[in-house]
Coordinates of C-alpha atoms in Angstrom, one line a residue:
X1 CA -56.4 -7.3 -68.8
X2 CA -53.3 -5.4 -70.0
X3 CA -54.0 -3.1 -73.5
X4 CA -51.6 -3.8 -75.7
X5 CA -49.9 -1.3 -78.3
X6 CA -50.2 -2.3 -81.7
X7 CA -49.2 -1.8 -85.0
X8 CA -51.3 -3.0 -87.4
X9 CA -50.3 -4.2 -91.4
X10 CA -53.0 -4.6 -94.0
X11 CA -54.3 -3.8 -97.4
X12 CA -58.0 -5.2 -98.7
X13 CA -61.2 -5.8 -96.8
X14 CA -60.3 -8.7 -95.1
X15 CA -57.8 -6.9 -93.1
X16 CA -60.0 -3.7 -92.5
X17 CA -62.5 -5.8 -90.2
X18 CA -59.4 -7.3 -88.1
X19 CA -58.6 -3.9 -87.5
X20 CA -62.1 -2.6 -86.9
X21 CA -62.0 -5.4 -84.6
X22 CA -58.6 -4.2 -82.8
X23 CA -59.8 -0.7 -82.6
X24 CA -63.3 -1.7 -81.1
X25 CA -61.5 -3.6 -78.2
X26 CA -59.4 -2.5 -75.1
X27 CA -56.1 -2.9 -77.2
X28 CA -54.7 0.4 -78.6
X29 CA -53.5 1.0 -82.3
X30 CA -50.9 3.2 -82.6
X31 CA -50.2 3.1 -86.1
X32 CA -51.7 1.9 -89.5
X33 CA -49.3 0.8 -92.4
X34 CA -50.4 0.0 -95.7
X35 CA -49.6 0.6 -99.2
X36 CA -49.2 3.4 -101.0
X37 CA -51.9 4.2 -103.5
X38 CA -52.5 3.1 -107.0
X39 CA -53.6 4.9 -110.3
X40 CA -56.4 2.1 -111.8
X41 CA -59.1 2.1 -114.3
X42 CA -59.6 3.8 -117.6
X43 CA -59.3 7.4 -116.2
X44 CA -56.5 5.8 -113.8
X45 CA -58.1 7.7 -111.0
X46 CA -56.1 7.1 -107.5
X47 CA -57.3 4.7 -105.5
X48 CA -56.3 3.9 -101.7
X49 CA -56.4 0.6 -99.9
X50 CA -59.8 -0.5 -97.3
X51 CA -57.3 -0.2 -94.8
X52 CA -56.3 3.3 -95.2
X53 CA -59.9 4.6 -95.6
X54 CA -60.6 3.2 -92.1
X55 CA -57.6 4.8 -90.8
X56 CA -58.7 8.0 -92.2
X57 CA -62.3 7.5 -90.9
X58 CA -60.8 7.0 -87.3
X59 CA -57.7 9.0 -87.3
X60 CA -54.8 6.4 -86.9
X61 CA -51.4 7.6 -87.2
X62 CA -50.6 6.3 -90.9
X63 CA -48.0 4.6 -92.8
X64 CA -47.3 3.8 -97.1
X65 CA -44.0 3.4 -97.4
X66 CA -42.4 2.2 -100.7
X67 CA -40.1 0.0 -99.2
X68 CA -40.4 -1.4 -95.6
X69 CA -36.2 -1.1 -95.0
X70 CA -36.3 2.4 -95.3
X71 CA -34.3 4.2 -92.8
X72 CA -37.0 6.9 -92.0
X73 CA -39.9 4.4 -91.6
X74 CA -38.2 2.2 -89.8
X75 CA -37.7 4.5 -87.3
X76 CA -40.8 5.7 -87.0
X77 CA -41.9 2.0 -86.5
X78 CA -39.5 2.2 -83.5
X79 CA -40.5 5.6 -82.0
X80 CA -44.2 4.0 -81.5
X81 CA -42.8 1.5 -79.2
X82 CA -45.5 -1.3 -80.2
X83 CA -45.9 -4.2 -77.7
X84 CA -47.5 -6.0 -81.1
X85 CA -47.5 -5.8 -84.7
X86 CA -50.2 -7.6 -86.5
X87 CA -50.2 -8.4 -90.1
X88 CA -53.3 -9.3 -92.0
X89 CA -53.4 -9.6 -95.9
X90 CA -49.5 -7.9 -96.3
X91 CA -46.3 -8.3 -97.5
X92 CA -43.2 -10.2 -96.8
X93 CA -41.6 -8.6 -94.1
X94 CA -37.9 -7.9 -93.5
X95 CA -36.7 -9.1 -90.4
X96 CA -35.6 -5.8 -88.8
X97 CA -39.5 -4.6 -88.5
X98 CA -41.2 -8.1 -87.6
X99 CA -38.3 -8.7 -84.7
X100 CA -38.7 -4.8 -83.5
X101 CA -41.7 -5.3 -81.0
X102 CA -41.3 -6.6 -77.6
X103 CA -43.9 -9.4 -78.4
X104 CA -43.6 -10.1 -81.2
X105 CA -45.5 -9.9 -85.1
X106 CA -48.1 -12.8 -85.6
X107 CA -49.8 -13.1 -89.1
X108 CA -53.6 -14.1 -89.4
X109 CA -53.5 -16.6 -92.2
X110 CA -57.3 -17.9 -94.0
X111 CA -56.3 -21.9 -93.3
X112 CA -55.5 -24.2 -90.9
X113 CA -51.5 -24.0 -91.1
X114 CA -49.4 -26.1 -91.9
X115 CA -51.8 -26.5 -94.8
X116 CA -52.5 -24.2 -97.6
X117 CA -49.3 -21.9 -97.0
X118 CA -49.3 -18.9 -99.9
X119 CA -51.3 -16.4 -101.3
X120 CA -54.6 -18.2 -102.5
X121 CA -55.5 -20.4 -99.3
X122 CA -59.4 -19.9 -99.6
X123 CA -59.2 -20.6 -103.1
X124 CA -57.1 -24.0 -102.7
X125 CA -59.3 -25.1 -100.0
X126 CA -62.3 -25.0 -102.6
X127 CA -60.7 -26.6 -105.5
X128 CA -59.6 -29.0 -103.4
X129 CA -63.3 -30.0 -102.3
X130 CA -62.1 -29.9 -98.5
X131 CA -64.8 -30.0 -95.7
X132 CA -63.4 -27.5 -93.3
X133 CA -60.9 -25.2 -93.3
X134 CA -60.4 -22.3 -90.9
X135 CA -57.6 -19.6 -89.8
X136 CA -54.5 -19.1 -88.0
X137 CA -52.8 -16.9 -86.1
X138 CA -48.5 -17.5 -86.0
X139 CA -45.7 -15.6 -84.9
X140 CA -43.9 -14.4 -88.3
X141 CA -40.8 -16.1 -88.8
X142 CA -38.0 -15.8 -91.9
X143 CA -40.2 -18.4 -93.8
X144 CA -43.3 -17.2 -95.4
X145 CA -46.0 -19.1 -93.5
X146 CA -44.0 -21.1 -91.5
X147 CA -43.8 -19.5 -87.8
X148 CA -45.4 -20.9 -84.9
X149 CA -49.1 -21.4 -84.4
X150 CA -51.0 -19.3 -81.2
X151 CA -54.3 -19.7 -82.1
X152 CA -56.3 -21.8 -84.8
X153 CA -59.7 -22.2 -85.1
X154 CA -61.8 -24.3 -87.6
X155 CA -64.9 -23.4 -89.9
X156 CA -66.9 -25.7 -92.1
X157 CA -67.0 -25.4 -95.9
X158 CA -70.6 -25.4 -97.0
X159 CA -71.1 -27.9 -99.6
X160 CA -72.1 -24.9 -102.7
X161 CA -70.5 -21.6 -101.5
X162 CA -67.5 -20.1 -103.2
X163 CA -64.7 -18.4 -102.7
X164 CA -66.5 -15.4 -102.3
X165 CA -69.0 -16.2 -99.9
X166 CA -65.9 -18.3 -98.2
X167 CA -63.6 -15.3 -97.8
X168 CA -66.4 -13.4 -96.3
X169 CA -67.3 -16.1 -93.2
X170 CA -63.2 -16.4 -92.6
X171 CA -62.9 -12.7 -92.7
X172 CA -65.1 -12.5 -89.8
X173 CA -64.1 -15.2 -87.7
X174 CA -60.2 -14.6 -88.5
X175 CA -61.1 -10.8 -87.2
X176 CA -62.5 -12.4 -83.6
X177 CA -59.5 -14.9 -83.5
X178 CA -56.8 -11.8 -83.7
X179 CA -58.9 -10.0 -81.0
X180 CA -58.9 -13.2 -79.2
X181 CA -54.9 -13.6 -79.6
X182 CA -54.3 -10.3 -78.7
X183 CA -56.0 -10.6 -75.4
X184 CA -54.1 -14.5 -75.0
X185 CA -50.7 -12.9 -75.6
X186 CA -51.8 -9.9 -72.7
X187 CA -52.3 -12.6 -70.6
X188 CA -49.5 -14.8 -71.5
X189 CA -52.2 -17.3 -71.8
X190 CA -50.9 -18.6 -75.4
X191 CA -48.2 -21.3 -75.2
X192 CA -47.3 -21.2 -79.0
X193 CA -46.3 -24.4 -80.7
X194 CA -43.9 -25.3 -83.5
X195 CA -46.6 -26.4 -86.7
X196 CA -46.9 -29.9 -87.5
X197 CA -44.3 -31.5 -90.1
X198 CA -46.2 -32.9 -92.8
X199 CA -44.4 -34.6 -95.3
X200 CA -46.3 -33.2 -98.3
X201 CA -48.1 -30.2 -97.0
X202 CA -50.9 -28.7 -99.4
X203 CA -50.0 -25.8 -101.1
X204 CA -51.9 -22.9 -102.3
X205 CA -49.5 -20.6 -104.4
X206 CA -50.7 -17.3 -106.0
X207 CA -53.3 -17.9 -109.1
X208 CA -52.5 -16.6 -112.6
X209 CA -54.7 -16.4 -115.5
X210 CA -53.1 -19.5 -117.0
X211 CA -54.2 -21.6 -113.8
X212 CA -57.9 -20.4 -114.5
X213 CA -58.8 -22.3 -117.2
X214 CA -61.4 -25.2 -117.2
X215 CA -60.2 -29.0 -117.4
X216 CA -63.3 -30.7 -119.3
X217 CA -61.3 -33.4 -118.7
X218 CA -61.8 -33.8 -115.3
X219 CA -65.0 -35.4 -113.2
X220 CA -67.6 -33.6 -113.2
X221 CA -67.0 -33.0 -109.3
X222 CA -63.5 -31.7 -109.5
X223 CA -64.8 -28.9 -112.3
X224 CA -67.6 -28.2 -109.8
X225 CA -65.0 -27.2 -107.3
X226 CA -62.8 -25.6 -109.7
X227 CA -65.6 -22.9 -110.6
X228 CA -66.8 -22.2 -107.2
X229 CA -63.0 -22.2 -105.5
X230 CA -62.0 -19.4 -108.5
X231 CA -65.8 -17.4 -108.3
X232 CA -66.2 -14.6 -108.3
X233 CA -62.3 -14.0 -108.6
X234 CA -60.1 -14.3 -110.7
X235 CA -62.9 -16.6 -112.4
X236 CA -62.5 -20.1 -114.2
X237 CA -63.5 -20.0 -118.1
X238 CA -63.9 -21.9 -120.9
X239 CA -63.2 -21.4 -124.7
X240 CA -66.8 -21.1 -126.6
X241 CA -66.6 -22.0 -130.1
X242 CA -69.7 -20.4 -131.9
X243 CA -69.7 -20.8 -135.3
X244 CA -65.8 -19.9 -136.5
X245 CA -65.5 -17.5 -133.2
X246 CA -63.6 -18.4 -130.4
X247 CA -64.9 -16.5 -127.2
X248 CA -63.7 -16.7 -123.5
X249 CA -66.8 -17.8 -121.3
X250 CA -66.2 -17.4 -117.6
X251 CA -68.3 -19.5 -115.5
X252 CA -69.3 -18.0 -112.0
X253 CA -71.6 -20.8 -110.8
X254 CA -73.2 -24.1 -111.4
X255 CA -74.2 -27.9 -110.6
X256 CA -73.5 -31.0 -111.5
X257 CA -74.6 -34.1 -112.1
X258 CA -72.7 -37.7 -112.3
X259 CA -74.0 -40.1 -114.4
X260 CA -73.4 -44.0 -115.2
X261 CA -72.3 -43.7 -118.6
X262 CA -71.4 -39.7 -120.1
X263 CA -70.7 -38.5 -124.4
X264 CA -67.7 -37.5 -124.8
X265 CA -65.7 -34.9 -122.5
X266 CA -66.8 -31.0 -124.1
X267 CA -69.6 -32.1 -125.9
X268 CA -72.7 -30.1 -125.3
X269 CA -76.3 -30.0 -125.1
X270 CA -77.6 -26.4 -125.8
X271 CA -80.9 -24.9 -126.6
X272 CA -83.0 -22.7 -125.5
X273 CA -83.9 -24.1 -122.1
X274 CA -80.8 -25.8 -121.7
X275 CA -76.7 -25.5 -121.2
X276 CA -75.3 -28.6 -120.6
X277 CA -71.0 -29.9 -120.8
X278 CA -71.1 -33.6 -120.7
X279 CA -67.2 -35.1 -118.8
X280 CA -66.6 -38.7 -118.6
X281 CA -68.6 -39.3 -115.7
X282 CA -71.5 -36.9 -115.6
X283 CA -72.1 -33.2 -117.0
X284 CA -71.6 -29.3 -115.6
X285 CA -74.4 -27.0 -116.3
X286 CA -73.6 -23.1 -115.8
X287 CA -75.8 -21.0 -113.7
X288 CA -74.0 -18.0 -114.0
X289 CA -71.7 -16.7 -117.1
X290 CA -70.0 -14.2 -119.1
X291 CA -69.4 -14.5 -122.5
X292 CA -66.5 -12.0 -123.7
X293 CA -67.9 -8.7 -124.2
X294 CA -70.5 -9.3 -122.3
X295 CA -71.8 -8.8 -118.5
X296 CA -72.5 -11.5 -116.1
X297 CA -75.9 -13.2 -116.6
X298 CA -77.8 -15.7 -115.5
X299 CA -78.0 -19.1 -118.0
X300 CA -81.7 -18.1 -118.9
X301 CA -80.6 -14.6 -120.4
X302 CA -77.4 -16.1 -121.8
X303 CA -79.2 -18.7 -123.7
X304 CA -81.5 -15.7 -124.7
X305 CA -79.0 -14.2 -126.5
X306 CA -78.5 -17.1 -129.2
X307 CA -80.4 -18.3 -132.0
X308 CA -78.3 -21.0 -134.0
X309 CA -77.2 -23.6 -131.4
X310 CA -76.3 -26.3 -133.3
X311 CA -72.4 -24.0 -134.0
X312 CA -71.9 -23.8 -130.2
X313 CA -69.6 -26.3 -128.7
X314 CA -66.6 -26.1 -126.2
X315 CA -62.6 -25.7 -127.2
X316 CA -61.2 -28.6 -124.8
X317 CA -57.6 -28.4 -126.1

């Protein structure tokens, strides 16, 4: 088999292991671009991307440009004469650098395209209560998820993990299929397809904090999912009214339970032993929470930490 040449694109753990992956095989990386580094935390320390500390670690040639048109990195782009880029967990590219290798640039995306295009496709795939899901690997085109499928593979969604634990599995699967694509498209064993037209395709557009809040007004399933498809990031909460305090409570995990007949949607059943949010058709009980100013605990320690419960209920407006 031929070893291809590749540039490889990519910022957070998810994209390290594909390129661990590249780097272990017989194809040959001949440069690493990522982004610059960012000033964050209370001492605003500088902080670099999981990508560039494995390029470090392994002495790739290495790339942070600002802006991907500049003249200067554009050129060196060219100069490495790539047979591939591959982009994992990056930017929008410009059309000058994704048309520049002989190839081609194909994306890894966490979903089976043409469903869940955007930023938060693991997320979406949760809150949505879907069975499977999987990733893709597509030739980039001027259209931000939208190029044509080489490879796609599918993974079961197991019925309580979240987007965490979700992330993880895809991040190692997605890693073999860009090995697996890169050694199809050295063979020219990939006949790449257009993607399906679907007529309302299932989106999964970047989360913001305003998306993260809790419907009580919702099934008692669809809240389930909506807590496990946002754990443990960005993380759904809740407004706790305790007393005449309003505190954010993020909820991490829990279960639920569907019932005949349910009180009314935010009413709660809290004492010592128990933390319950009746809906219309059941109740959510947290497992795992964090009240403002507080740390994540388990529902045991955060029930711990109360002693009037009868001036706890839930904001549901």
């Amino acid at each position: 088999m031929k070893s291809l040449k590749i540039v490889f694109f990519g910022t957070p753990e998810f994209a390290k292991t594909s390129l661990e992956a590249i780097h272990q095989s017989i194809h040959q990386v001949v440069g690493v671009v990522t982004v610059a580094d960012k000033a964050s935390g209370r001492g605003q320390k500088m902080n670099q991307s999981a990508v560039k500390s494995f390029a470090v670690e392994n002495d790739l040639a290495l790339f942070q440009p600002e802006k991907l048109r500049d003249e200067e990195f554009l050129a060196h782009m060219k100069a490495l004469e790539a047979d591939v880029f591959v982009v994992v967990a990056f930017r929008m590219m410009p059309k000058i650098l994704f048309e520049m290798p002989k190839i081609g640039t194909f994306n890894l995306h966490a979903s089976l395209l043409p469903d869940y295009r955007g930023a938060a496709p693991i997320n979406y795939a949760l809150i949505n209560g879907e069975k499977k899901t999987g990733a893709t690997s597509f030739f980039i085109n001027e259209k931000i998820d939208e190029g044509n499928i080489l490879l796609q593979e599918e993974l079961d969604i197991l019925p309580t993990e979240n987007a965490g634990d979700l992330h993880d599995r895809l991040m190692e699967m997605g890693a073999k299929l860009v090995v697996k694509t890169l050694d199809g498209l050295a063979e020219n064993s990939i006949q790449e397809k257009p993607q399906p037209e679907v007529e309302t395709p299932k989106n999964a557009f970047k989360i913001f904090k305003e998306n993260t809040r809790i419907n009580w007004g919702q099934p008692a399933e669809t809240i389930f999912n909506f807590i496990r498809g946002m754990s443990p990031y960005p993380a759904a909460f809740t407004i706790l009214k305790i007393g005449e305090e309003h505190k954010s409570l993020k909820i991490f995990k829990g279960k639920f339970e569907k019932l005949e007949s349910s009180n009314h949607t935010g009413t709660v059943e809290i004492n010592k032993h128990t933390f319950k949010i009746f809906v219309g058709d059941g109740f959510y009980e947290p497992l795992e929470l964090q009240l403002e100013g507080k740390k994540r605990m388990n529902v045991k320690d955060f029930l711990n930490g109360f002693r009037d419960y009868e001036n706890i209920t839930i904001a549901v407006d």
